[in-house]
Short mmCIF file of C-alpha atoms in Angstrom, two decimals:
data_model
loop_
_atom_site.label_atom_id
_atom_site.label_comp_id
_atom_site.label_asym_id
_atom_site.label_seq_id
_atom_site.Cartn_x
_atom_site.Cartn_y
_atom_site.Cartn_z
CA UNK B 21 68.06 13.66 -92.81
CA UNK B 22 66.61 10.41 -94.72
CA UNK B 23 62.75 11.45 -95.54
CA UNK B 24 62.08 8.65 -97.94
CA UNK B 25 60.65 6.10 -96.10
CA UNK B 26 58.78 4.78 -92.65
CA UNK B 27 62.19 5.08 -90.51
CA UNK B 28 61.94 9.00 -91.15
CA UNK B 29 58.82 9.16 -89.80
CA UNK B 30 59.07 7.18 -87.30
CA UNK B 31 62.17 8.33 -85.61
CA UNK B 32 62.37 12.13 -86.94
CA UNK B 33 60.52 12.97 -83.54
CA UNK B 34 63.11 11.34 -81.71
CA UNK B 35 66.29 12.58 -83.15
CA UNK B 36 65.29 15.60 -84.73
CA UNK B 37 57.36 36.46 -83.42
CA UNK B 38 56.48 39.15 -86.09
CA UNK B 39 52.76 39.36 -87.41
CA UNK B 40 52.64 38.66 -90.97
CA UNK B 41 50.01 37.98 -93.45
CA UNK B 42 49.51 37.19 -97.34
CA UNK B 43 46.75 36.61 -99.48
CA UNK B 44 45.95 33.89 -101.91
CA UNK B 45 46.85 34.76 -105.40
CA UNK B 46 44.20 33.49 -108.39
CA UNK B 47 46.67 31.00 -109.33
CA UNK B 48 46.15 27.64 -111.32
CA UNK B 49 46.27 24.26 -109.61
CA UNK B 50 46.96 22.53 -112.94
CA UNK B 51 44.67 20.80 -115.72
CA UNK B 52 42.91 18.03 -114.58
CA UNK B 53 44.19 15.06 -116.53
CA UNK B 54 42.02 14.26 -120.24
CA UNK B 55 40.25 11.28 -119.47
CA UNK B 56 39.37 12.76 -115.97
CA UNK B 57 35.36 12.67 -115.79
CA UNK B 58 33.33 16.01 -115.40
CA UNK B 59 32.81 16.61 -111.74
CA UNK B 60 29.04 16.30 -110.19
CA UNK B 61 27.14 19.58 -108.83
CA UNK B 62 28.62 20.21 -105.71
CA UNK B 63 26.23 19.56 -102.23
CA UNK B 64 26.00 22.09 -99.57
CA UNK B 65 28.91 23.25 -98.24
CA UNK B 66 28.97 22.71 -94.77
CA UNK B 67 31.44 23.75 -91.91
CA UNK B 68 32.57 22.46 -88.44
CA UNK B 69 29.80 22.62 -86.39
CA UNK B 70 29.23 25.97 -84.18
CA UNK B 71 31.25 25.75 -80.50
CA UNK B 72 28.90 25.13 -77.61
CA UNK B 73 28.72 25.55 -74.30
CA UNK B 74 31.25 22.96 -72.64
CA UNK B 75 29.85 19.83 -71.16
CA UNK B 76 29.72 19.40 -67.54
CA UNK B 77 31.08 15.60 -67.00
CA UNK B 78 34.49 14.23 -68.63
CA UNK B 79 35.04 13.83 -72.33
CA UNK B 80 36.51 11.01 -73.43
CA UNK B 81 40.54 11.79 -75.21
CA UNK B 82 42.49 8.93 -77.23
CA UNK B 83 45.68 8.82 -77.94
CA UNK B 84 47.78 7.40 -81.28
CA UNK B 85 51.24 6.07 -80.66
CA UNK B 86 53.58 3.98 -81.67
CA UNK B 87 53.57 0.14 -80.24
CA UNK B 88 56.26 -1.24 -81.80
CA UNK B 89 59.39 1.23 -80.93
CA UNK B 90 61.13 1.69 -77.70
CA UNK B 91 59.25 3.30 -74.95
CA UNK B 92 55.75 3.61 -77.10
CA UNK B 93 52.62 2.30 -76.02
CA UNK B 94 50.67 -0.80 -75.77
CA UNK B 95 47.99 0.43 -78.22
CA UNK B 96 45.17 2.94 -78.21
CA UNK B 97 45.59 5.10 -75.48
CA UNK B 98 42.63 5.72 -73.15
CA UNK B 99 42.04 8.75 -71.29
CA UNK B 100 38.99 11.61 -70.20
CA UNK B 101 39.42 15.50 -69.84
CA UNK B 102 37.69 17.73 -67.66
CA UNK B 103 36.04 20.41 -70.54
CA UNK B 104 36.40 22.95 -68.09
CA UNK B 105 39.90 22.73 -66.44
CA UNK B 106 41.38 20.80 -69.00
CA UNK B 107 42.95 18.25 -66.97
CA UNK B 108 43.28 14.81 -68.44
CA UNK B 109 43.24 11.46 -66.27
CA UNK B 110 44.57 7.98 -67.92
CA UNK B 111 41.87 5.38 -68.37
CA UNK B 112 43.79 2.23 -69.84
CA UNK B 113 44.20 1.00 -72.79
CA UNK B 114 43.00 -0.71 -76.09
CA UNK B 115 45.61 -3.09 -76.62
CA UNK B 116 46.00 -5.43 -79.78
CA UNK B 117 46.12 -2.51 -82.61
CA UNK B 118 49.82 -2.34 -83.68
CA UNK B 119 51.21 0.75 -84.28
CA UNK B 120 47.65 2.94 -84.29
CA UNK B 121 49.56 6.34 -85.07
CA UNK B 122 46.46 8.31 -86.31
CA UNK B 123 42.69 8.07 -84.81
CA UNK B 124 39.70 9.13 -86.39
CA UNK B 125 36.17 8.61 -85.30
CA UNK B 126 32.68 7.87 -87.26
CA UNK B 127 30.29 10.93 -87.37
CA UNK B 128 27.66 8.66 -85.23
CA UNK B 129 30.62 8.43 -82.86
CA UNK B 130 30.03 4.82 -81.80
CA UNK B 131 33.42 3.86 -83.71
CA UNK B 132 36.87 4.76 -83.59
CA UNK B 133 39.39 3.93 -86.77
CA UNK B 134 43.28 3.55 -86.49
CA UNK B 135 46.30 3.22 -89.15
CA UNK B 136 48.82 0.16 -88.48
CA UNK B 137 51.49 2.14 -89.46
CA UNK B 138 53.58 -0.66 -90.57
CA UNK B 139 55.27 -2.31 -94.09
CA UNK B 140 52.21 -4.36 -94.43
CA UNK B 141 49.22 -1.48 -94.12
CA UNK B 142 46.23 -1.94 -92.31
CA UNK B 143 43.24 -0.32 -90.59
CA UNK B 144 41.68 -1.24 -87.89
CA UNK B 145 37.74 0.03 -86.38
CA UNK B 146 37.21 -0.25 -82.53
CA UNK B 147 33.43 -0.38 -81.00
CA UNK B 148 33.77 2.66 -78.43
CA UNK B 149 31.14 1.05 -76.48
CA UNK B 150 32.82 -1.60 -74.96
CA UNK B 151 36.07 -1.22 -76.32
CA UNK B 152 36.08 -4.15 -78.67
CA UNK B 153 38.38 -4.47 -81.91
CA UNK B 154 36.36 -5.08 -84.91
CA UNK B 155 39.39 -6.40 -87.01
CA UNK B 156 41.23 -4.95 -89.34
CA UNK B 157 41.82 -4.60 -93.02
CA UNK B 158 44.90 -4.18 -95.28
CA UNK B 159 45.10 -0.77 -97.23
CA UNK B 160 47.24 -2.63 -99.94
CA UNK B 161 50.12 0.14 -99.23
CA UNK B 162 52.87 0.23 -96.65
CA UNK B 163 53.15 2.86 -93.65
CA UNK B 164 49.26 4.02 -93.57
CA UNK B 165 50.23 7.83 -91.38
CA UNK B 166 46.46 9.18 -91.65
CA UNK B 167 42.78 8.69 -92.02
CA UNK B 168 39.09 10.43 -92.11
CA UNK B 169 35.69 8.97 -92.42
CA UNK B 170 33.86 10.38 -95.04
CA UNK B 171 30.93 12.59 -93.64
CA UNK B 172 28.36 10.23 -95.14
CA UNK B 173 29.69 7.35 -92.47
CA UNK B 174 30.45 4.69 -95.43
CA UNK B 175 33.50 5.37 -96.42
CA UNK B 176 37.18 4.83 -94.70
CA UNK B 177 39.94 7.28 -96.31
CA UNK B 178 43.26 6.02 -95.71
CA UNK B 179 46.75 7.51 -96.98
CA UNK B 180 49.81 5.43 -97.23
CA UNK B 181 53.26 7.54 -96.51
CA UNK B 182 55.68 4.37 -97.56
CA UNK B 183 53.95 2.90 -100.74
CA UNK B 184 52.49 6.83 -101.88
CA UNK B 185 48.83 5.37 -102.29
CA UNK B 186 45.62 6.17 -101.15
CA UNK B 187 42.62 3.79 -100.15
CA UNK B 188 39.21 3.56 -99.64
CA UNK B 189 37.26 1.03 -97.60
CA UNK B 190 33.66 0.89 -97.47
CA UNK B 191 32.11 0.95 -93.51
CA UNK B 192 29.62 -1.54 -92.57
CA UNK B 193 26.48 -0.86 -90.47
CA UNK B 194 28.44 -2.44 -87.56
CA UNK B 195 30.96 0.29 -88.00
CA UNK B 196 33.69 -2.52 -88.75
CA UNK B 197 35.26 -2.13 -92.63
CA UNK B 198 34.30 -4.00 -95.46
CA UNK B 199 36.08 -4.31 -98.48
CA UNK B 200 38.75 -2.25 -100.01
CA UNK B 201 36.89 -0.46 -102.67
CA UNK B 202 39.50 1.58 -104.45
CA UNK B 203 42.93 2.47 -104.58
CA UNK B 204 45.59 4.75 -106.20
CA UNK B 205 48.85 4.96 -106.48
CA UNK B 206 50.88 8.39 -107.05
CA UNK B 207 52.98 7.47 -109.83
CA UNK B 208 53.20 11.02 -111.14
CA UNK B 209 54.72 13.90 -111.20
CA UNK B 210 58.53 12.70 -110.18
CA UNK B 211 58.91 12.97 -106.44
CA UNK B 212 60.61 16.46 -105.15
CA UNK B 213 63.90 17.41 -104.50
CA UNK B 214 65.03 14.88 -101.48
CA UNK B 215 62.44 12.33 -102.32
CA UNK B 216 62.59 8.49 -103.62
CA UNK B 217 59.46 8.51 -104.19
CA UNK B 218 55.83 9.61 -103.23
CA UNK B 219 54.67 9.98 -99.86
CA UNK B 220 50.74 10.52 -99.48
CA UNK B 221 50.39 11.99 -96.23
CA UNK B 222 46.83 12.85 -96.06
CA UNK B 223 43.64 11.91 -97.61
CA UNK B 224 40.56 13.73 -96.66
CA UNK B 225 37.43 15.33 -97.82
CA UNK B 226 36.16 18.26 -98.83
CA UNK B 227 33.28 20.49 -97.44
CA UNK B 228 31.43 19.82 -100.35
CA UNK B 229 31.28 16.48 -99.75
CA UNK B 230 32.05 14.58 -103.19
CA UNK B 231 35.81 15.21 -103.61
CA UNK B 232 38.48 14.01 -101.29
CA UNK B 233 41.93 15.52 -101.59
CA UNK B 234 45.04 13.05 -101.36
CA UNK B 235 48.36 15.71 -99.97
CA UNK B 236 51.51 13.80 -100.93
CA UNK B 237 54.96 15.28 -99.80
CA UNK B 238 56.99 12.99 -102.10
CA UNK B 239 55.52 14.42 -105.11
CA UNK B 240 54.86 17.99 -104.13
CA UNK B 241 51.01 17.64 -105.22
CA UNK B 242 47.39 17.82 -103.76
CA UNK B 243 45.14 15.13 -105.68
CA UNK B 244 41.62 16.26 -106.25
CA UNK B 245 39.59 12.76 -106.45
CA UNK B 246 35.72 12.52 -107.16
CA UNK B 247 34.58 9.45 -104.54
CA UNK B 248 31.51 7.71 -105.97
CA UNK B 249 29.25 7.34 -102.98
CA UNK B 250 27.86 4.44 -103.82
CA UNK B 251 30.68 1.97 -104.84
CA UNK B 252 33.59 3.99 -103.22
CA UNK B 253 35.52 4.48 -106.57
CA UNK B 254 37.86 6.93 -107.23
CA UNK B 255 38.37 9.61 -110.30
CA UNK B 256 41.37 12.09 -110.39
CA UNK B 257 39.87 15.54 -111.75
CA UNK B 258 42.46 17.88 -110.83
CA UNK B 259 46.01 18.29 -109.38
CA UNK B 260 47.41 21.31 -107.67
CA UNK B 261 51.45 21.70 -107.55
CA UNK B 262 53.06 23.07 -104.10
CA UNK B 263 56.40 24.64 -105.07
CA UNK B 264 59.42 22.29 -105.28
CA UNK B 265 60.61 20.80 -102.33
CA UNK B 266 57.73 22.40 -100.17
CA UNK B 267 56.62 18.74 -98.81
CA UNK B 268 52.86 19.35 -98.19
CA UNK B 269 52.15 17.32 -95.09
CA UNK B 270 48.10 18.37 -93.95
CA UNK B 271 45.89 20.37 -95.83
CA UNK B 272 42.86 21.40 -93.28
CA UNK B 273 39.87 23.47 -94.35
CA UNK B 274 37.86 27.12 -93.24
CA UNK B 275 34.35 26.58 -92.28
CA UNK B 276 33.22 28.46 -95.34
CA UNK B 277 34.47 25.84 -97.48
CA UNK B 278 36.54 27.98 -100.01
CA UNK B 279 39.69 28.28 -98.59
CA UNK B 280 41.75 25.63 -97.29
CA UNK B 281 45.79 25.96 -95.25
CA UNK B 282 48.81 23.86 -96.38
CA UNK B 283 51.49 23.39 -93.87
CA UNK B 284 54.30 22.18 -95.98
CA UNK B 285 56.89 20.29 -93.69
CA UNK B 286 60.09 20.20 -95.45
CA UNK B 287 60.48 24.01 -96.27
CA UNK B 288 59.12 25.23 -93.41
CA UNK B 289 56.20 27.04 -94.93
CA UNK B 290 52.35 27.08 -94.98
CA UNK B 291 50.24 28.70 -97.69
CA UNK B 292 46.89 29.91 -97.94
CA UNK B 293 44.60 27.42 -101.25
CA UNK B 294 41.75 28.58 -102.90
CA UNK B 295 39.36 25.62 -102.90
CA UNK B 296 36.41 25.30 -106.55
CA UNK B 297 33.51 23.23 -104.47
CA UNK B 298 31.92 22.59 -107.88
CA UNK B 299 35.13 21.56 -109.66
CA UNK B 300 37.66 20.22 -106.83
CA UNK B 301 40.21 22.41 -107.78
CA UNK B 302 42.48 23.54 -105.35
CA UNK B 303 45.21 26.34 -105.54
CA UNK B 304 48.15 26.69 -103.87
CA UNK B 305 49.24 30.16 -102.69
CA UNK B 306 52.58 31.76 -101.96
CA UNK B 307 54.56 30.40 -99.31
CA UNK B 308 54.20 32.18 -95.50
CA UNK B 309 56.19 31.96 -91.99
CA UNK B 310 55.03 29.58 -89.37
CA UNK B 311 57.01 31.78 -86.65
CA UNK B 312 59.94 29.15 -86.33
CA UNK B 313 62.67 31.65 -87.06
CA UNK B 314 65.51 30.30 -88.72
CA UNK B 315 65.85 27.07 -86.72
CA UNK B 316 65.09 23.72 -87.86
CA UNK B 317 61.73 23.05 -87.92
CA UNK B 318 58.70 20.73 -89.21
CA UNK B 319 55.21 22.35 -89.31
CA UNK B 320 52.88 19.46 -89.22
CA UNK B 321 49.13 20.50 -89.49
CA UNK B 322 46.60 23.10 -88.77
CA UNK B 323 43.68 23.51 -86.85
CA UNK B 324 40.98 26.16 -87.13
CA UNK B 325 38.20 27.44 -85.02
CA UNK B 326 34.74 26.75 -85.80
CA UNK B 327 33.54 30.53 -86.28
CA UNK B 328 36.93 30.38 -88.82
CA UNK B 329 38.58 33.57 -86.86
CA UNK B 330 41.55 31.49 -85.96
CA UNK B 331 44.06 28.90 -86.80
CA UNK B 332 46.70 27.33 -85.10
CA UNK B 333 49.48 25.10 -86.56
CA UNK B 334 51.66 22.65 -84.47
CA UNK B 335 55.89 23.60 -85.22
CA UNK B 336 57.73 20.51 -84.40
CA UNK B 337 61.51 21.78 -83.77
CA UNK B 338 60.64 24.86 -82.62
CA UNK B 339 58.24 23.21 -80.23
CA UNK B 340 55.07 25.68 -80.45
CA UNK B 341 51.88 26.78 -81.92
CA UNK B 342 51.86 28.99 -84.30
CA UNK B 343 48.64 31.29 -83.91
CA UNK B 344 46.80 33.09 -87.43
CA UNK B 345 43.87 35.42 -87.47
CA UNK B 346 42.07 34.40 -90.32
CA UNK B 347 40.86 37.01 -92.51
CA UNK B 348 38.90 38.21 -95.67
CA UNK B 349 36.29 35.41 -95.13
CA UNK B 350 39.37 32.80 -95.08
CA UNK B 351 41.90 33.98 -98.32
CA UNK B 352 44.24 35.39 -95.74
CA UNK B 353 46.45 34.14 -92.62
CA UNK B 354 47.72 36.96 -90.50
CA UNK B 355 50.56 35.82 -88.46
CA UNK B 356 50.30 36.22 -84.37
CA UNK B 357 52.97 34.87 -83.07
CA UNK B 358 53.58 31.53 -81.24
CA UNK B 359 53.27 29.78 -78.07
CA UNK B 360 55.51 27.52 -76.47
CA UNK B 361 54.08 23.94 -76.14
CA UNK B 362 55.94 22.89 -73.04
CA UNK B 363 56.72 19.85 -74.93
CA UNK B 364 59.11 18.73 -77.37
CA UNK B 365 58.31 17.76 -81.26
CA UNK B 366 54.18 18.24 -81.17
CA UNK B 367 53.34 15.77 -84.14
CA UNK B 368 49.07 16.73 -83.78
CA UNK B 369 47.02 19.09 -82.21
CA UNK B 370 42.96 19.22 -82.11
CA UNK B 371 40.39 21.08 -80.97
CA UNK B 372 37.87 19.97 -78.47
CA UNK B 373 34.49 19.75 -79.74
CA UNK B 374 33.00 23.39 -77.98
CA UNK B 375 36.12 24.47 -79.02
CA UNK B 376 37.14 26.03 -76.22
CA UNK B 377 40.38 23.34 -75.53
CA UNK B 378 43.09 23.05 -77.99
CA UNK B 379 45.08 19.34 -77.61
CA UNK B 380 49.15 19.00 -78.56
CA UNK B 381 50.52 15.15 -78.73
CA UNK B 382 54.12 15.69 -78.08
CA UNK B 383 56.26 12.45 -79.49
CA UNK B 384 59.53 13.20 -78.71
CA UNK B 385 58.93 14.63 -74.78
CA UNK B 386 56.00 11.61 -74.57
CA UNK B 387 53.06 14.20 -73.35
CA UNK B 388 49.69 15.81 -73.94
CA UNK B 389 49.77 19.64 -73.38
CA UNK B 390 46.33 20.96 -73.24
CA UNK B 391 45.60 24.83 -73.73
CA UNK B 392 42.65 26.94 -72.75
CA UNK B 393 41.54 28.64 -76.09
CA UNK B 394 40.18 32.33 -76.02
CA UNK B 395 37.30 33.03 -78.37
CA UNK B 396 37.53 36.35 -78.92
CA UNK B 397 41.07 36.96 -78.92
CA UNK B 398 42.55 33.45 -80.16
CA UNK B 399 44.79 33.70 -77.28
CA UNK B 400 46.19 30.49 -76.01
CA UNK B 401 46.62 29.72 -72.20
CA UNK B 402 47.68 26.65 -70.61
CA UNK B 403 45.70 24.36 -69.00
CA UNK B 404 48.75 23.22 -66.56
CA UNK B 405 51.07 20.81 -66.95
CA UNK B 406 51.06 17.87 -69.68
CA UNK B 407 49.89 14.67 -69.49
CA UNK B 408 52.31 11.86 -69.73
CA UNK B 409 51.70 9.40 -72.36
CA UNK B 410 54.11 7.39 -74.30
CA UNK B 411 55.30 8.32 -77.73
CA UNK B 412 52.09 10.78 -78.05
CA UNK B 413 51.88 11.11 -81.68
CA UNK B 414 47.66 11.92 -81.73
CA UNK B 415 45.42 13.05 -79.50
CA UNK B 416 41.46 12.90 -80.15
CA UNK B 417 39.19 14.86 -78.18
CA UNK B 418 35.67 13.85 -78.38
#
């Protein structure tokens, strides 16, 4: 299968048991590089916030897709769930964002952010409270597949799958995007095994707030960056290696801020990182079943419960979720076992805010399936049967 450029991710949707557990090892994520600045005094480290009791009215849900294949959608996808049934009911549409494959909203929640997922990269803000495109800005890559707003609300994180780069736009008052303050490209180390190049995947930030980590599965590698909060600049200060040919896809964080979980989509694996707040550095554990069994499969990211007890990672291929007890304060992942999704190829999943709904976008099948979550036991139930949307490649629960 072709993984080097937009076409694979694109169209890998569409033609694509035992407990276990393993704890991280005190391993090295590499030497930052020698002109790589000292890092700052780390801030607080601060977690998800705590579940709450479920709201009474509907939530509003958006969906990512894809605009400009066969059967996908006509933009953002609009929709509300009922927080205590789970059932999800279509509301429209946002049209005029091409190609908005990954949604993220601002922490003051009056703006939603989308990639353009095309040659020429873009992002675009939408004004949730009427639904009105801000306009859009170019990330200066090609194929932008994910972004996060920094916690502080001025900062846009964007990765680039096509061009392997990573951007940073500064946010405006207005919640529509300013000017491209920084970007980097991953020029080094060579890409894996398979690869033509790099392919940054990810780009998010840390608990501690002043480094954001860049995953790239071309090159195998988790960038540690220092962001400069007040001119959005970048500074590599560390680099930790995944094992060759592992294709690190989403790295996602436990509450407590020192351990983070790698699902690596080409091998089939996830690991368990150690995470320095007051350095950056990340390391990369030993390599540990998603439940998939020996068919073809393509884990694609984790999510974990706010009280960090549980985590859950979507298996594209085999079609599940994978479900972890997380122990020893977040070094180890304990496998459950999974749970059928009742979809086929689930490209994101996401918690609901109280927690107590966990959201599946399944691309190839074109369907939300929606699962009650248990807080004591983890146990996943589900919620009924999915909701049809086209090419469902995110779904955001706010």
């Amino acid at each position: 299968m072709d993984r080097a450029g937009l076409s694979r991710r694109r169209f890998v949707g569409a033609f694509a048991g035992t407990a276990a557990g393993i704890s991280v090892p005190a391993c090295d994520g590499g030497d930052p590089p020698s002109d790589a600045a000292t890092p700052r005094a780390p801030a607080t480290v601060t977690g998800p916030p705590e579940p709450s009791a479920p709201p009474s009215g509907p939530r509003p849900l958006y969906l990512g897709t894809y605009t400009s294949v066969d059967g996908g959608g006509e933009g953002i996808g609009l929709a509300t769930y009922d927080p205590v049934t789970g059932r999800i009911t279509g509301a429209g549409v946002v049209g005029g964002v091409g190609d908005p494959s990954f949604l993220a909203v601002h922490p003051d929640g009056r703006t939603l952010y989308a990639v353009n997922e095309r040659e020429d990269g873009a992002v675009t803000a939408v004004r949730l409270s009427d639904r009105t495109v801000l306009g859009s800005s170019a990330t200066g890559g090609s194929s932008p597949c994910h972004l996060s707003v920094h916690p502080g609300g001025r900062f846009l994180l964007s990765a680039d799958y096509g061009s392997g780069s990573v951007a940073v736009h500064r946010i405006e008052t207005s919640g529509a995007l300013g000017e491209r303050t920084a970007m980097v490209t991953h020029s080094s180390p060579a890409p894996g095994p398979g690869q033509q190049g790099p392919h940054a995947h990810q780009f998010v930030t840390a608990p501690d707030g002043g480094h954001v980590l860049a995953v790239d599965l071309g090159t195998d590698t988790v960038y540690t960056y220092r962001l400069d909060e007040r001119a959005g600049t970048l500074t590599e200060v560390s680099r930790a290696a995944a094992r060759a040919g592992a294709g690190p896809r989403h790295l996602t964080f436990h509450p407590g801020g020192r351990y983070a979980y790698l699902a690596n989509e080409v091998d089939d694996t996830v690991a368990v990182c150690a995470y320095e707040p007051s350095s950056g550095r990340l390391s990369i554990g030993e390599p540990q079943p998603t439940g998939s069994g020996s068919g073809t499969n393509y884990p694609a990211q984790f999510a974990v419960t706010a009280d960090g007890r549980y985590a859950f990672l979507a298996n594209r291929g085999h079609n599940s979720v994978a479900r972890y007890a997380v122990e020893e304060d977040g070094a180890r992942l304990r496998l459950l076992g999974t749970v059928p999704v009742g979809g086929d190829f689930p490209r994101h999943l996401a918690l609901s805010p109280d927690g107590g709904l966990l959201f599946t976008a399944n691309q190839k099948s074109g369907d939300v399936s929606v699962f009650h979550v248990d807080a004591d036991s983890g146990e996943l139930r589900s919620a009924g049967e999915p909701f049809a949307s086209p090419v469902a490649v995110c779904a955001l629960p706010l």
